[in-house]
Coordinates of C-alpha atoms in Angstrom, one line a residue:
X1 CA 103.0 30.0 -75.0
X2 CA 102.9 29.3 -71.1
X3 CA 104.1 32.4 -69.1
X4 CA 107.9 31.7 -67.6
X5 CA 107.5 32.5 -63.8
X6 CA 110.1 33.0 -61.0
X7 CA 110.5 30.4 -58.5
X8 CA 113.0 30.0 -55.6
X9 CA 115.4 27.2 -54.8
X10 CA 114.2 25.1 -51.9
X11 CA 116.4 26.7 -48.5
X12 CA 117.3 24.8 -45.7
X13 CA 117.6 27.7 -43.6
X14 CA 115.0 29.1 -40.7
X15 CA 112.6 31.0 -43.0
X16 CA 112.4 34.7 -41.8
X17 CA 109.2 36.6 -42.6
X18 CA 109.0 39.2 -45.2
X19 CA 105.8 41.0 -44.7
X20 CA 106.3 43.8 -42.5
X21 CA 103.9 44.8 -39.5
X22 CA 103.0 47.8 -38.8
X23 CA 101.9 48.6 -34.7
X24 CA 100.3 51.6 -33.6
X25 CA 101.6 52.9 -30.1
X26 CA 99.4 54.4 -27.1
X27 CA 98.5 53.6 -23.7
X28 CA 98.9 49.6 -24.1
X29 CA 101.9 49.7 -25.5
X30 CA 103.0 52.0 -22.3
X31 CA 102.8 49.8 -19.8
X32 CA 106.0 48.8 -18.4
X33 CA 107.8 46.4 -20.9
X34 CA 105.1 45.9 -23.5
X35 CA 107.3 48.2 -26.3
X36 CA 110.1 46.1 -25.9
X37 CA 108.3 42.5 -25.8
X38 CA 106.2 44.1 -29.2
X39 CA 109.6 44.6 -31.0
X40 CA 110.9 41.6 -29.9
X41 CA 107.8 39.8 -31.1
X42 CA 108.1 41.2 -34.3
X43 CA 107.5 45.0 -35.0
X44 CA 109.1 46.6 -37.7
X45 CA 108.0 49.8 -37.9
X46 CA 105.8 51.9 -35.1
X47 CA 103.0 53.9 -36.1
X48 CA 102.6 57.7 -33.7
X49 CA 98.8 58.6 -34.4
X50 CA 99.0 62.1 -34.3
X51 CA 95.0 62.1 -33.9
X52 CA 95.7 61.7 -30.2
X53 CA 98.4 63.0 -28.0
X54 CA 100.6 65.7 -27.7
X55 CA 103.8 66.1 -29.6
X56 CA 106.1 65.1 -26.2
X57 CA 104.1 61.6 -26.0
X58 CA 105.3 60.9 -29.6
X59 CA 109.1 62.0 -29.0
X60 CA 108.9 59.8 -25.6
X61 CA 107.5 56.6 -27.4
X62 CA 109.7 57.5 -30.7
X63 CA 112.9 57.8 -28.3
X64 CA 111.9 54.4 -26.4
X65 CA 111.7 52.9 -29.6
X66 CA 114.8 53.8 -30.8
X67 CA 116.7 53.1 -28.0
X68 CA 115.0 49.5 -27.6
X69 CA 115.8 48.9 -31.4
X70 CA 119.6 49.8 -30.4
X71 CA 119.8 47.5 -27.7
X72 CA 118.6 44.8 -30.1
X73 CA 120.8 45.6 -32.8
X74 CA 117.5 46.2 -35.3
X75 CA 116.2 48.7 -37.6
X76 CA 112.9 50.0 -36.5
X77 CA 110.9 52.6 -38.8
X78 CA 108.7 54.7 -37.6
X79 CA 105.6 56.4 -39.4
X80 CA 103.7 59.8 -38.4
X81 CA 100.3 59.5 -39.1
X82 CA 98.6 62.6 -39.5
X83 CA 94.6 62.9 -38.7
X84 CA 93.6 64.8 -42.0
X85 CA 90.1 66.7 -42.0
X86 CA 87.9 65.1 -39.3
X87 CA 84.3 65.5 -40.9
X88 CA 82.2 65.1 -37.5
X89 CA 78.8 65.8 -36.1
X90 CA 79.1 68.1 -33.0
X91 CA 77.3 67.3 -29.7
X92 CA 73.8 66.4 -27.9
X93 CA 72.7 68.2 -25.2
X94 CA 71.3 64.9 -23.3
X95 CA 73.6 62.3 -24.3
X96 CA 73.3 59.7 -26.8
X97 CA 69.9 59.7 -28.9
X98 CA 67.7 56.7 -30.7
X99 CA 67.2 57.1 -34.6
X100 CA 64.7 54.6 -36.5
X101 CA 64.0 54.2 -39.7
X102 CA 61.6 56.8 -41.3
X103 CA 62.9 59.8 -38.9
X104 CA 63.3 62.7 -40.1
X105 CA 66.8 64.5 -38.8
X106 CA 68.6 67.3 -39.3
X107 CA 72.2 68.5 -40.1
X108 CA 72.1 71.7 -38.6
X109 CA 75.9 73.7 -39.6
X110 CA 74.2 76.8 -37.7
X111 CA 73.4 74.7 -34.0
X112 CA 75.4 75.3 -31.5
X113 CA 77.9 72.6 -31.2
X114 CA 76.0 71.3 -27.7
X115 CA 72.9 71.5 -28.5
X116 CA 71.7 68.2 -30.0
X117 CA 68.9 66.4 -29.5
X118 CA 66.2 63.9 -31.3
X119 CA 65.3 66.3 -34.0
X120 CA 69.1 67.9 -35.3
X121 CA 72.4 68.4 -34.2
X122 CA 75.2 70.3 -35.4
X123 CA 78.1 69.7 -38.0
X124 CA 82.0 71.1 -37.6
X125 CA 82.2 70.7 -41.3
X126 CA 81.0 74.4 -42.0
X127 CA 80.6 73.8 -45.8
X128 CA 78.7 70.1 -45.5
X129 CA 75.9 71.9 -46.5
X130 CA 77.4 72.9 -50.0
X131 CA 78.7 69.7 -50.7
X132 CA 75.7 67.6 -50.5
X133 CA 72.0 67.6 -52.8
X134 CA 68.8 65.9 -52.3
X135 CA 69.5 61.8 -52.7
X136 CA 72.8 61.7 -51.8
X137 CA 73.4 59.3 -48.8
X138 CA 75.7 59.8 -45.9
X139 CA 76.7 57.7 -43.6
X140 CA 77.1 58.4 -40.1
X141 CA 79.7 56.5 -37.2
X142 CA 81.1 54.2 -39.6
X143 CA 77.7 53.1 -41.7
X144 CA 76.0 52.5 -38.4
X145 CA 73.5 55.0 -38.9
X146 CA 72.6 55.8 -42.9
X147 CA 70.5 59.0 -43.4
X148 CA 69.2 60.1 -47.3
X149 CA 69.2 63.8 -47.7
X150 CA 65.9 65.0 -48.8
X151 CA 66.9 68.7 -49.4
X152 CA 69.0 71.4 -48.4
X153 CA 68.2 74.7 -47.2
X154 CA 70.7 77.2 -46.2
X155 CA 72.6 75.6 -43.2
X156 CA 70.0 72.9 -43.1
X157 CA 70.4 69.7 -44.1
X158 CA 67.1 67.7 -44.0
X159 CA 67.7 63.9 -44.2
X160 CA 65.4 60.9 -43.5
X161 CA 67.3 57.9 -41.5
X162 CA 67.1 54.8 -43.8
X163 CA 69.4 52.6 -41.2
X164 CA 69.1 53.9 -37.7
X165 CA 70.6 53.0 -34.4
X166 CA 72.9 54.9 -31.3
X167 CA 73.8 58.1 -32.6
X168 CA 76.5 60.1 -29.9
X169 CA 79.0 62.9 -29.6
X170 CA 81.4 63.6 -32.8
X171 CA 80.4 60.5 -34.8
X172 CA 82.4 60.9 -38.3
X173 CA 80.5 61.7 -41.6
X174 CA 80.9 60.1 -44.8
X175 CA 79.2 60.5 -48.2
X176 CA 78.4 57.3 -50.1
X177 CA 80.7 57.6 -53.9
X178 CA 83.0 60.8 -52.1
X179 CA 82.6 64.2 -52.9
X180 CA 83.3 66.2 -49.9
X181 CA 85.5 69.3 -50.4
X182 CA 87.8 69.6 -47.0
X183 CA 91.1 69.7 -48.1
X184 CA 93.6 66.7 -47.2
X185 CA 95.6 69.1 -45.2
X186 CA 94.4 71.0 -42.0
X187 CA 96.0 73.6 -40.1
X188 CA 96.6 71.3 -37.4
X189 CA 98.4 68.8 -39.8
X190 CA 100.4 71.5 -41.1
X191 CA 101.6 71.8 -37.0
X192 CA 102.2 68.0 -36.9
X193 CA 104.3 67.5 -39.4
X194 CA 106.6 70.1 -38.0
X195 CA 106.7 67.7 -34.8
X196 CA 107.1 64.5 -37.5
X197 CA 110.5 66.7 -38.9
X198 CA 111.2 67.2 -35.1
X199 CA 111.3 64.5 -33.5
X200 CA 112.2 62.4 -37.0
X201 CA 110.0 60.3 -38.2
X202 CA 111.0 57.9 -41.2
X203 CA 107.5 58.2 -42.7
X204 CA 104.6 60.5 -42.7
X205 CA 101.5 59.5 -43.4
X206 CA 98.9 62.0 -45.1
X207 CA 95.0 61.7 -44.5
X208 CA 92.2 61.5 -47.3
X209 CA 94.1 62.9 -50.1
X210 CA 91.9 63.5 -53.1
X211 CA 94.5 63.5 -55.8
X212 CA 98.3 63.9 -56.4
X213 CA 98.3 67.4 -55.4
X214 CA 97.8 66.8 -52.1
X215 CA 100.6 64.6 -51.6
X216 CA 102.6 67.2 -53.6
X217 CA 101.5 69.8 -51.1
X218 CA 102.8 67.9 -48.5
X219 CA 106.2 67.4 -49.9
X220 CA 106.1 71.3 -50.1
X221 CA 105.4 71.8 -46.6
X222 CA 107.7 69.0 -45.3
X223 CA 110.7 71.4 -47.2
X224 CA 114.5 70.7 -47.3
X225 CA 114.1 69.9 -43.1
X226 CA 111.9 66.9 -44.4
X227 CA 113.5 65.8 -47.3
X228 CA 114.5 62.2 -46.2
X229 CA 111.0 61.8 -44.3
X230 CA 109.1 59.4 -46.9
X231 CA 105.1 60.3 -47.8
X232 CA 102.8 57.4 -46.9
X233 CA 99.1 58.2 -49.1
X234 CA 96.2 56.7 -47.3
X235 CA 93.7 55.5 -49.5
X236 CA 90.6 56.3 -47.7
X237 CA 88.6 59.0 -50.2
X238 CA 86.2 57.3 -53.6
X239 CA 87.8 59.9 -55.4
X240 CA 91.4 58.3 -55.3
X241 CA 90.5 55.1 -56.4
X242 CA 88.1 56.0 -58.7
X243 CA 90.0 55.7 -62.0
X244 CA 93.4 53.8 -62.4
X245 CA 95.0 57.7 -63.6
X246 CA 94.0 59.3 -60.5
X247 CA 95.0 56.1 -58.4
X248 CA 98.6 55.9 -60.4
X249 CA 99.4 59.5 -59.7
X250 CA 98.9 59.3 -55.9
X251 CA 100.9 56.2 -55.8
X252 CA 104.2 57.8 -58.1
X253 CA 103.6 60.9 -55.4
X254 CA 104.1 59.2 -52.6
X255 CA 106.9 56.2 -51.5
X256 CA 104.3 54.4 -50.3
X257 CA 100.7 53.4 -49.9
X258 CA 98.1 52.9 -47.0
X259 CA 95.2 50.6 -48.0
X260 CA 92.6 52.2 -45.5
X261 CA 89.7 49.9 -45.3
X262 CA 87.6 51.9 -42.3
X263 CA 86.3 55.2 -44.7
X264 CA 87.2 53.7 -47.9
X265 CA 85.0 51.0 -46.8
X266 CA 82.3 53.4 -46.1
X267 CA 82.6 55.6 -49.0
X268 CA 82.6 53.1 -51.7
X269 CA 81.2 50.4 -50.0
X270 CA 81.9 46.7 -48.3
X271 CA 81.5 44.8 -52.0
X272 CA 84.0 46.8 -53.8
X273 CA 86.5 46.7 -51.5
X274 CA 88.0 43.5 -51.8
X275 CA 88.5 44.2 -55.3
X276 CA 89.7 47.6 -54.8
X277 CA 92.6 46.7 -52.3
X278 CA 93.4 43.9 -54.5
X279 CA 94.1 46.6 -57.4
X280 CA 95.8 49.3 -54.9
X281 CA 98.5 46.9 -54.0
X282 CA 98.9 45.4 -57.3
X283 CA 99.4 49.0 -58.9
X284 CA 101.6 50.2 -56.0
X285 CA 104.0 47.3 -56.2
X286 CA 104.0 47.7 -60.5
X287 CA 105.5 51.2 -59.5
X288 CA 107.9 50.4 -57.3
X289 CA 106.1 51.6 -54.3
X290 CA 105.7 50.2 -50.7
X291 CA 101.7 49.1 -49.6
X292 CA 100.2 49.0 -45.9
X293 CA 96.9 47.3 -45.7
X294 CA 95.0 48.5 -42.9
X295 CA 92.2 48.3 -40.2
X296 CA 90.8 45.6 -37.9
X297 CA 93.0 42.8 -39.7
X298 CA 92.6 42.0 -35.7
X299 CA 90.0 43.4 -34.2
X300 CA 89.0 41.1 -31.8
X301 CA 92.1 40.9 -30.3
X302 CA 91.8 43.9 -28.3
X303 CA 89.7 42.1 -26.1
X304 CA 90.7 38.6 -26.9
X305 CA 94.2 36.6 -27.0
X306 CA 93.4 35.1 -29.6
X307 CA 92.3 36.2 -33.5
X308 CA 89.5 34.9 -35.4
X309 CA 89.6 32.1 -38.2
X310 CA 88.2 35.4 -40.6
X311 CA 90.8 37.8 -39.4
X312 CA 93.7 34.8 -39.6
X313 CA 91.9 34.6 -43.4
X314 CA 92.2 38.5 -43.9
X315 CA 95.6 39.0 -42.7
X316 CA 96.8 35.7 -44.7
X317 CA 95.5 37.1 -48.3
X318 CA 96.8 40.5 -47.7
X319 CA 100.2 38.8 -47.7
X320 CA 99.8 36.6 -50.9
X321 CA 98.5 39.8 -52.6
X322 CA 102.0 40.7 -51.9
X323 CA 101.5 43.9 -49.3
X324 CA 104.4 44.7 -47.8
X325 CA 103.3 45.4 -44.4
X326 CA 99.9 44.7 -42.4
X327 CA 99.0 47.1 -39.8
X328 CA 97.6 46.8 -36.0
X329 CA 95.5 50.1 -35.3
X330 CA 93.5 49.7 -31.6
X331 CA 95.4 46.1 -31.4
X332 CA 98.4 47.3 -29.9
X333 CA 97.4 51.2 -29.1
X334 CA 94.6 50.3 -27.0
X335 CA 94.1 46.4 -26.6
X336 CA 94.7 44.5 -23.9
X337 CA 96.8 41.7 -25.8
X338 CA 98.9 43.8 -27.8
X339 CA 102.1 41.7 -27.9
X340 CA 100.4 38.2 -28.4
X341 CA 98.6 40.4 -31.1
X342 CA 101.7 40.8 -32.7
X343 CA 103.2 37.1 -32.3
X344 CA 99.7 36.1 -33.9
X345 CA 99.8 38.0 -36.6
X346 CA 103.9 36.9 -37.3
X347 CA 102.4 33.4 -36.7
X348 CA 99.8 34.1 -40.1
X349 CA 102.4 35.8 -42.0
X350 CA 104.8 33.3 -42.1
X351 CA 102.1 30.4 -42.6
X352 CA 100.7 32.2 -45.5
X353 CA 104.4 33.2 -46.9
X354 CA 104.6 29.3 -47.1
X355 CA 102.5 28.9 -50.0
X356 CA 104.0 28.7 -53.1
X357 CA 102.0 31.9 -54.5
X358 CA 103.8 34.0 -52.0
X359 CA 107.0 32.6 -54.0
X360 CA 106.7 33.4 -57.6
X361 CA 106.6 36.4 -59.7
X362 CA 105.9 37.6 -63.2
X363 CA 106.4 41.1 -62.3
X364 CA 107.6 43.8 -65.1
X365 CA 108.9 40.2 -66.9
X366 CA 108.0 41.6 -70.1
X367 CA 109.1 45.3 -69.8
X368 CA 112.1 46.9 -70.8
X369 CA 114.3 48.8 -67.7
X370 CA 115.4 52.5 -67.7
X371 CA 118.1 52.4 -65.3
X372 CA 121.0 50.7 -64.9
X373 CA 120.4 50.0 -61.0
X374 CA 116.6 48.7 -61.8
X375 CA 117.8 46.3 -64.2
X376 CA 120.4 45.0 -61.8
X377 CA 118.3 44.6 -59.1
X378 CA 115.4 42.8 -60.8
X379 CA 118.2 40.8 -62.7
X380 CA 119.7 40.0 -59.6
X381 CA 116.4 38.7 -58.4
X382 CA 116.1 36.7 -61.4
X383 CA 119.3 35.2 -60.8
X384 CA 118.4 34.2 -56.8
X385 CA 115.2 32.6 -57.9
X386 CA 116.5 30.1 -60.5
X387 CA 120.1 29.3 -59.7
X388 CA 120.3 26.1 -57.1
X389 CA 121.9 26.8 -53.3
X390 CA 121.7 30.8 -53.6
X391 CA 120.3 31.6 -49.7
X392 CA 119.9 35.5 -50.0
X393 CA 120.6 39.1 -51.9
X394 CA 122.6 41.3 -50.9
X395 CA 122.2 44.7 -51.9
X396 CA 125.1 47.4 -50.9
X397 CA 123.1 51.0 -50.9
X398 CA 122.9 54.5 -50.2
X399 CA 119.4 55.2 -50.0
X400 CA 117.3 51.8 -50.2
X401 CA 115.9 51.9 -53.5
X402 CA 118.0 48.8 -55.0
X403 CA 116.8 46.8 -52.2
X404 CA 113.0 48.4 -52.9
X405 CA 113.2 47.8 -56.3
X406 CA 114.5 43.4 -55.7
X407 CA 111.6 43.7 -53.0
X408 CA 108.8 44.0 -55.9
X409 CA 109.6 40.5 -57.0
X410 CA 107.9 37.8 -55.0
X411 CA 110.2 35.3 -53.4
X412 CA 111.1 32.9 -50.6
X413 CA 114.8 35.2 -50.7
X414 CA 115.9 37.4 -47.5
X415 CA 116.7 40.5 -49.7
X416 CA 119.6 42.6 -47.4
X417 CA 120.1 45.7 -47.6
X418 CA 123.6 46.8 -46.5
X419 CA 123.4 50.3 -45.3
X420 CA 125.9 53.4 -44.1
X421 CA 122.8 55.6 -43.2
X422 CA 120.9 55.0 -40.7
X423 CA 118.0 56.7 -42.3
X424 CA 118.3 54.2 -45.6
X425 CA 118.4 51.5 -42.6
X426 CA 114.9 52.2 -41.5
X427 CA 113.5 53.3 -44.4
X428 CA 114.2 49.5 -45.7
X429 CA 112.2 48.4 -42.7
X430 CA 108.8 48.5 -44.4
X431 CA 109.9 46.8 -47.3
X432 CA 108.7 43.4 -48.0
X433 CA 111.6 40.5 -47.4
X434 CA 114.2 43.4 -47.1
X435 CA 116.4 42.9 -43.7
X436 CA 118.5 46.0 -43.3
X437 CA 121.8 45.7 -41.6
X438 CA 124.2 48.8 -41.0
X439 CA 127.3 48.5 -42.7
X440 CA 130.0 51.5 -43.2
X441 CA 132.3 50.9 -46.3
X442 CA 134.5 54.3 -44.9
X443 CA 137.5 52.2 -43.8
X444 CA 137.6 49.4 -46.0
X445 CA 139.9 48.8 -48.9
X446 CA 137.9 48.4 -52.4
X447 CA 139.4 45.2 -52.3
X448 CA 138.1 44.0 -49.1
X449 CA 134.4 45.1 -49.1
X450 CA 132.6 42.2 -50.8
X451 CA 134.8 39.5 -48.3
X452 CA 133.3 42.0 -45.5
X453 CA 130.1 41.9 -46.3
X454 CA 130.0 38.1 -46.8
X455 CA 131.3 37.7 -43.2
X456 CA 128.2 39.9 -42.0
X457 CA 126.1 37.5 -43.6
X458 CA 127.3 34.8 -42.1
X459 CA 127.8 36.6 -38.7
X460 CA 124.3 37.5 -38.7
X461 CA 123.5 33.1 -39.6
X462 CA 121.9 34.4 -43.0
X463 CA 124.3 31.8 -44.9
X464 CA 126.8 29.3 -44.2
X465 CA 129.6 27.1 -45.9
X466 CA 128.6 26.5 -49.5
X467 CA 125.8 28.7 -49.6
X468 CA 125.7 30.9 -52.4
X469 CA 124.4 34.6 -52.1
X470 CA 124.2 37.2 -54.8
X471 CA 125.6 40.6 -54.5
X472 CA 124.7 43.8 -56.1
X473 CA 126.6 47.2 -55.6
X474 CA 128.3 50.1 -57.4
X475 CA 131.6 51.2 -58.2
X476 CA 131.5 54.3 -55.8
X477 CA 129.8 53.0 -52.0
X478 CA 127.8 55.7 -51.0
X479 CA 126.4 57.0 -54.4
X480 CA 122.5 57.0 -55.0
X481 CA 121.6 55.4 -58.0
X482 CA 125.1 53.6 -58.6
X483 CA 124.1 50.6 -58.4
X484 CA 125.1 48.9 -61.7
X485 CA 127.3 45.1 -60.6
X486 CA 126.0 42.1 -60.1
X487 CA 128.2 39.0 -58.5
X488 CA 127.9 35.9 -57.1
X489 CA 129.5 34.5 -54.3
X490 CA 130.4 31.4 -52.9
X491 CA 130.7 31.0 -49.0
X492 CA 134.1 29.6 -48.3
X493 CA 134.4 30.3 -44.6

């Protein structure tokens, strides 16, 4: 029996591109009017990397970016990343050294942290030593330098260099297959996210979690001040993506998902990558999650205006694996090009959203639904994709999640999200295909508020005369999880 798949209606209308990106903000984004030309060009939501600067150049950049976002009449999210347990070398006395293959060298936990050299150097990780045996491999600066550990002796790790090269100051440590105990949590993470509930971030995003319980442990921390912030798991430890159970109960902890290629690359290495983001963003969508894919999708774009054909490649298969958002890291934070960056990668986005894969969906088509706004919202997309002339959805919600949960079903569809809070607005800004637009129900008739948000649509040139659009809402405006009508509207004016 051949598999019935959703398909959309051909649309005459300009398409508008559903996968999200994601820009990370620092001294190129700055300089004077770069911010605004980045949003303009594209941005959805802003990423503050909490690895560097202080908490008043995150509340400046956030406030810039909210007041740019007002003057432009959009929703723009913004995402707290927080640096998680930085497992480094310390320093050398003399600068950078030379390893080669065959040298012996030593993790030394016990060296003063500036007194490196040829021989050894010391560790800020003051238990590496207990979390490593003889033939384990780590990996040093990113896999540039690869050193086998022969044996351990008290504070002493001895290793033998296997690939060498340009070893310098506070180069990151990895251990091939995972295994390293720091906790996902530091104490200066735990000071962060009190700036992330300050300032108010829609998003925080937590470092190297191991398992479920650390996302949990954030949730704790972030308390009743940070109930509406939304967890963002980065994927960068072996041990999260070992096994589908460990994998499933990061994603259900969290609202969304960070594929991050740089470690996880490193830990389980380069050849089980592909397939492993692949499976992260299949498994996070399946559970109604939002997914980031991450790192150098355009690399050499901080030094060049233009992307190669293998990052334009990258970028485009992120997008028909159905992420919902692609994410610029040194791009736009440090790069020289950082808003053509962003036009290129809107450029590959919509190129690749033109496929016909992008388009179609079997998702959850043979499962049954446990709530009355899921099956609505699924139905509705359904509906969309196989009745003739219907141009978008239109979701009318409290919190985002009807909108989240139509976004899980490929399509060619604008989703909208038709939002009171201004919170639920952003929130819907990393959603794949969602377009959030404010709209306050508080003085309208009940009679009046379907004809109202039709003429939003069509203020905002998302339909016109004789489109269709289908609308889903509840019988109380304002109520999460009331979601349960479906209509569908003809545009008569």
């Amino acid at each position: 029996m051949k598999k019935s798949v959703f398909t959309p209606t051909p649309s005459t209308h300009t398409p508008l591109r559903r996968t999200k990106i994601v820009a990370t903000l620092g001294p190129a984004s700055d300089r004077d009017g770069v911010l605004e030309k980045m949003i303009a060009a594209g941005v959805d939501v802003v990423r503050l990397n909490f690895s560097h600067g202080e908490p008043d150049d995150h509340r400046r950049r956030l406030q810039q970016v909210r007041d740019i976002a007002d003057r432009m009449g959009r929703s723009v999210a913004a995402l707290g990343d927080l640096q998680g347990p930085k497992i480094r070398i310390a320093r050398f006395a003399e600068g950078p050294i030379e390893l080669a293959i065959g040298d012996r060298f030593v993790l030394d936990i016990s060296l003063d942290s500036n007194a490196g050299n040829i021989e050894r150097v010391g560790c800020d990780y003051e238990t590496l030593a207990d979390d490593v045996q003889a033939k384990d491999r780590l990996l040093l600066d990113d896999g540039r330098v690869v050193l086998d550990v022969d044996r351990v002796e008290g504070s002493e790790i001895h290793t033998t260099v296997v690939v060498g090269g340009t070893l310098s100051n506070n180069k990151g440590i990895n251990k091939q297959g995972g295994g390293l105990s720091a906790p996902a949590l530091t104490e200066k993470d735990k000071q962060d996210l009190k700036t992330a509930i300050d300032i108010g971030v829609d998003y925080v995003a937590v470092s190297f979690p191991r398992s479920a319980e650390d996302m949990h442990e954030a949730r704790r921390l972030l308390g009743e001040a940070g109930a509406e912030i939304g967890l963002v798991a980065k994927l960068e430890r072996a041990e999260a993506v070992a096994d589908d159970e460990t994998l499933d109960a990061i994603i259900k902890a969290s609202e969304a998902v960070m594929v991050a290629r740089g470690d996880l690359g490193v830990e389980i290495g380069d050849e089980k990558l592909i397939g492993t983001q692949k499976r992260i963003i299949k498994h996070a969508r399946s559970l109604d999650r939002a997914v980031i894919t991450a790192t150098q999708m355009m690399e050499s774009m901080i030094e060049s205006p233009l992307p190669t054909r293998a990052e334009v490649f990258d970028v485009a298969n992120a997008v028909l694996d159905a992420t919902d958002a692609v994410m610029l890291s040194a791009e736009t934070a440090a790069g020289e090009y950082p808003v053509e960056t962003v036009e290129a990668m809107a450029r590959v986005c919509l190129g690749a959203e033109r496929e016909r894969v992008a388009q179609s969906s079997e998702h959850r088509i043979h499962e049954e639904f446990l709530r009355a706004d899921e099956t609505i919202a699924l139905s509705a997309m359904y509906a969309a994709n196989h009745m003739r002339g219907v141009v978008a959805i239109a979701c009318m919600t409290a919190t985002g999640y009807t909108p989240l949960i139509a976004s899980r079903i490929r399509s060619g569809l604008p989703i909208i999200g038709l939002a009171h809070n201004p919170i639920a607005q952003r929130r819907m800004a990393l959603y794949r295909g969602v377009i959030s637009l404010p709209f306050d129900t508080s003085k309208m008739e009940p009679g009046e508020v379907d004809q109202e948000a039709m003429t939003l649509l069509a203020k905002h040139s998302i339909t016109a005369l004789g489109d269709h659009v289908i609308l889903t809402r509840g019988d109380h405006m304002n109520a999460h999880g009331g979601t349960n009508t479906l209509k569908v509207f003809k545009v008569q004016q």
